[in-house]
PDB file of C-alpha atoms in Angstrom:
ATOM      1  CA  UNK M  16      -5.447-166.166 199.001  1.00 75.00           C
ATOM      2  CA  UNK M  17      -7.868-169.008 198.586  1.00 88.00           C
ATOM      3  CA  UNK M  18     -10.365-169.702 196.025  1.00 93.00           C
ATOM      4  CA  UNK M  19     -12.881-172.753 196.524  1.00 95.00           C
ATOM      5  CA  UNK M  20     -14.679-174.046 193.700  1.00 95.00           C
ATOM      6  CA  UNK M  21     -17.502-176.625 193.986  1.00 96.00           C
ATOM      7  CA  UNK M  22     -19.131-179.232 191.530  1.00 96.00           C
ATOM      8  CA  UNK M  23     -21.279-181.970 191.523  1.00 97.00           C
ATOM      9  CA  UNK M  24     -24.642-180.890 192.751  1.00 97.00           C
ATOM     10  CA  UNK M  25     -27.958-181.715 190.921  1.00 98.00           C
ATOM     11  CA  UNK M  26     -31.328-183.373 191.208  1.00 98.00           C
ATOM     12  CA  UNK M  27     -31.974-186.824 192.390  1.00 98.00           C
ATOM     13  CA  UNK M  28     -34.956-188.664 193.613  1.00 98.00           C
ATOM     14  CA  UNK M  29     -35.013-189.702 197.341  1.00 98.00           C
ATOM     15  CA  UNK M  30     -32.828-192.785 198.033  1.00 98.00           C
ATOM     16  CA  UNK M  31     -30.207-191.575 195.435  1.00 98.00           C
ATOM     17  CA  UNK M  32     -26.838-190.470 195.818  1.00 98.00           C
ATOM     18  CA  UNK M  33     -24.510-187.593 194.579  1.00 98.00           C
ATOM     19  CA  UNK M  34     -21.012-186.850 195.168  1.00 98.00           C
ATOM     20  CA  UNK M  35     -19.469-183.125 195.631  1.00 98.00           C
ATOM     21  CA  UNK M  36     -16.338-181.932 195.025  1.00 98.00           C
ATOM     22  CA  UNK M  37     -14.411-178.722 196.014  1.00 96.00           C
ATOM     23  CA  UNK M  38     -10.976-177.874 194.784  1.00 95.00           C
ATOM     24  CA  UNK M  39      -8.901-175.348 196.178  1.00 92.00           C
ATOM     25  CA  UNK M  40      -6.385-173.106 194.478  1.00 90.00           C
ATOM     26  CA  UNK M  41      -3.850-170.620 196.123  1.00 82.00           C
ATOM     27  CA  UNK M  42      -0.149-170.148 196.985  1.00 63.00           C
ATOM     28  CA  UNK M  43      -0.662-171.906 200.377  1.00 58.00           C
ATOM     29  CA  UNK M  44      -1.920-175.086 200.730  1.00 67.00           C
ATOM     30  CA  UNK M  45      -2.585-174.896 204.254  1.00 77.00           C
ATOM     31  CA  UNK M  46      -3.064-177.507 206.829  1.00 90.00           C
ATOM     32  CA  UNK M  47      -5.985-176.535 208.272  1.00 93.00           C
ATOM     33  CA  UNK M  48      -9.492-178.214 207.996  1.00 95.00           C
ATOM     34  CA  UNK M  49     -12.038-178.172 205.312  1.00 96.00           C
ATOM     35  CA  UNK M  50     -15.842-178.735 205.618  1.00 97.00           C
ATOM     36  CA  UNK M  51     -19.026-178.596 204.120  1.00 98.00           C
ATOM     37  CA  UNK M  52     -22.065-176.425 205.083  1.00 98.00           C
ATOM     38  CA  UNK M  53     -25.480-176.092 203.622  1.00 98.00           C
ATOM     39  CA  UNK M  54     -28.355-173.335 203.558  1.00 98.00           C
ATOM     40  CA  UNK M  55     -32.004-173.051 202.710  1.00 98.00           C
ATOM     41  CA  UNK M  56     -33.211-169.854 201.614  1.00 96.00           C
ATOM     42  CA  UNK M  57     -34.397-167.698 204.596  1.00 97.00           C
ATOM     43  CA  UNK M  58     -32.467-169.897 207.125  1.00 97.00           C
ATOM     44  CA  UNK M  59     -28.950-170.076 208.629  1.00 97.00           C
ATOM     45  CA  UNK M  60     -26.117-171.599 207.093  1.00 98.00           C
ATOM     46  CA  UNK M  61     -25.596-174.863 209.069  1.00 98.00           C
ATOM     47  CA  UNK M  62     -22.573-177.274 209.554  1.00 98.00           C
ATOM     48  CA  UNK M  63     -22.663-180.426 207.742  1.00 98.00           C
ATOM     49  CA  UNK M  64     -19.309-182.313 207.804  1.00 98.00           C
ATOM     50  CA  UNK M  65     -15.713-181.431 208.409  1.00 98.00           C
ATOM     51  CA  UNK M  66     -12.545-183.142 208.049  1.00 97.00           C
ATOM     52  CA  UNK M  67      -8.692-182.424 209.262  1.00 96.00           C
ATOM     53  CA  UNK M  68      -5.742-181.950 207.009  1.00 91.00           C
ATOM     54  CA  UNK M  69      -4.589-185.541 207.284  1.00 90.00           C
ATOM     55  CA  UNK M  70      -7.972-186.828 207.380  1.00 92.00           C
ATOM     56  CA  UNK M  71      -7.663-188.394 210.930  1.00 93.00           C
ATOM     57  CA  UNK M  72     -10.532-186.491 212.388  1.00 97.00           C
ATOM     58  CA  UNK M  73     -14.108-186.188 210.803  1.00 98.00           C
ATOM     59  CA  UNK M  74     -17.269-184.596 212.260  1.00 98.00           C
ATOM     60  CA  UNK M  75     -20.825-184.818 211.060  1.00 98.00           C
ATOM     61  CA  UNK M  76     -24.051-183.343 211.900  1.00 98.00           C
ATOM     62  CA  UNK M  77     -26.619-185.508 213.591  1.00 98.00           C
ATOM     63  CA  UNK M  78     -29.001-185.177 210.536  1.00 98.00           C
ATOM     64  CA  UNK M  79     -26.402-186.457 207.955  1.00 98.00           C
ATOM     65  CA  UNK M  80     -24.120-188.896 210.159  1.00 98.00           C
ATOM     66  CA  UNK M  81     -24.350-192.730 208.678  1.00 98.00           C
ATOM     67  CA  UNK M  82     -25.175-191.602 205.188  1.00 98.00           C
ATOM     68  CA  UNK M  83     -22.648-188.837 204.326  1.00 98.00           C
ATOM     69  CA  UNK M  84     -19.079-189.451 204.056  1.00 98.00           C
ATOM     70  CA  UNK M  85     -16.276-186.676 203.799  1.00 98.00           C
ATOM     71  CA  UNK M  86     -12.864-186.962 202.425  1.00 97.00           C
ATOM     72  CA  UNK M  87      -9.875-185.248 201.252  1.00 94.00           C
ATOM     73  CA  UNK M  88      -7.238-185.903 198.597  1.00 92.00           C
ATOM     74  CA  UNK M  89      -4.391-183.173 199.444  1.00 87.00           C
ATOM     75  CA  UNK M  90      -2.326-184.036 196.410  1.00 88.00           C
ATOM     76  CA  UNK M  91      -5.436-182.951 194.235  1.00 90.00           C
ATOM     77  CA  UNK M  92      -6.104-180.129 196.731  1.00 90.00           C
ATOM     78  CA  UNK M  93      -9.762-181.397 196.822  1.00 94.00           C
ATOM     79  CA  UNK M  94     -12.133-182.076 199.371  1.00 96.00           C
ATOM     80  CA  UNK M  95     -15.415-184.647 198.602  1.00 98.00           C
ATOM     81  CA  UNK M  96     -18.980-185.155 200.148  1.00 98.00           C
ATOM     82  CA  UNK M  97     -20.426-188.575 199.182  1.00 98.00           C
ATOM     83  CA  UNK M  98     -24.118-188.245 199.785  1.00 98.00           C
ATOM     84  CA  UNK M  99     -25.969-191.452 200.286  1.00 98.00           C
ATOM     85  CA  UNK M 100     -29.667-192.218 200.787  1.00 98.00           C
ATOM     86  CA  UNK M 101     -30.615-188.800 200.140  1.00 98.00           C
ATOM     87  CA  UNK M 102     -33.799-187.287 201.382  1.00 98.00           C
ATOM     88  CA  UNK M 103     -36.089-184.409 200.519  1.00 98.00           C
ATOM     89  CA  UNK M 104     -34.725-182.373 203.450  1.00 98.00           C
ATOM     90  CA  UNK M 105     -31.273-182.806 202.231  1.00 98.00           C
ATOM     91  CA  UNK M 106     -32.362-180.246 199.592  1.00 98.00           C
ATOM     92  CA  UNK M 107     -30.165-176.896 200.030  1.00 98.00           C
ATOM     93  CA  UNK M 108     -27.345-175.238 198.477  1.00 98.00           C
ATOM     94  CA  UNK M 109     -24.039-176.771 199.589  1.00 98.00           C
ATOM     95  CA  UNK M 110     -21.067-174.630 200.395  1.00 98.00           C
ATOM     96  CA  UNK M 111     -17.384-175.784 200.683  1.00 97.00           C
ATOM     97  CA  UNK M 112     -15.477-174.057 203.550  1.00 97.00           C
ATOM     98  CA  UNK M 113     -11.706-173.698 204.287  1.00 95.00           C
ATOM     99  CA  UNK M 114     -10.689-173.016 207.671  1.00 95.00           C
ATOM    100  CA  UNK M 115      -8.168-170.903 209.361  1.00 94.00           C
ATOM    101  CA  UNK M 116      -7.707-172.677 212.637  1.00 94.00           C
ATOM    102  CA  UNK M 117      -7.581-176.267 213.794  1.00 94.00           C
ATOM    103  CA  UNK M 118     -11.408-175.913 214.911  1.00 96.00           C
ATOM    104  CA  UNK M 119     -14.546-176.988 213.074  1.00 97.00           C
ATOM    105  CA  UNK M 120     -16.797-174.103 214.378  1.00 96.00           C
ATOM    106  CA  UNK M 121     -18.183-171.576 211.712  1.00 97.00           C
ATOM    107  CA  UNK M 122     -16.539-168.727 213.088  1.00 97.00           C
ATOM    108  CA  UNK M 123     -13.280-170.081 212.001  1.00 96.00           C
ATOM    109  CA  UNK M 124     -14.043-170.496 208.390  1.00 96.00           C
ATOM    110  CA  UNK M 125     -12.155-168.038 206.366  1.00 95.00           C
ATOM    111  CA  UNK M 126     -13.074-169.436 202.829  1.00 95.00           C
ATOM    112  CA  UNK M 127     -16.192-169.920 201.068  1.00 96.00           C
ATOM    113  CA  UNK M 128     -17.153-171.807 197.827  1.00 97.00           C
ATOM    114  CA  UNK M 129     -19.777-170.298 195.504  1.00 96.00           C
ATOM    115  CA  UNK M 130     -22.210-172.972 196.317  1.00 97.00           C
ATOM    116  CA  UNK M 131     -24.001-175.989 194.535  1.00 97.00           C
ATOM    117  CA  UNK M 132     -27.687-176.538 194.382  1.00 98.00           C
ATOM    118  CA  UNK M 133     -28.805-180.191 195.609  1.00 98.00           C
ATOM    119  CA  UNK M 134     -32.373-180.877 195.291  1.00 98.00           C
ATOM    120  CA  UNK M 135     -33.932-184.158 196.294  1.00 98.00           C
ATOM    121  CA  UNK M 136     -37.476-185.126 195.166  1.00 98.00           C
ATOM    122  CA  UNK M 137     -39.646-187.306 196.548  1.00 95.00           C
TER     123      UNK M 137
END
């Protein structure tokens, strides 16, 4: 029912910035949250950030709080992740997530993007 497509990943030096975008398509533009997760090979997919439909509530993992900002533009059906002061440990595949409930836990994610690689060099 929902297709999520990410863009904006790439290679950047430590201290640099990237902005990821995720555009949703499908008949129902739901009023559920959207978010971002990341994954390193051989490890679990972990939470990065999430935002409610109207943008009134946001949540961040401790490791990115203060450096990353999540936002959304419902007119464009797009969610963004602005990543500043990037560190080598931010290197991962980043996945856009569409929720199916008003809850930020991963068990309520119903739709995933294909993933976009972010590599931070030192």
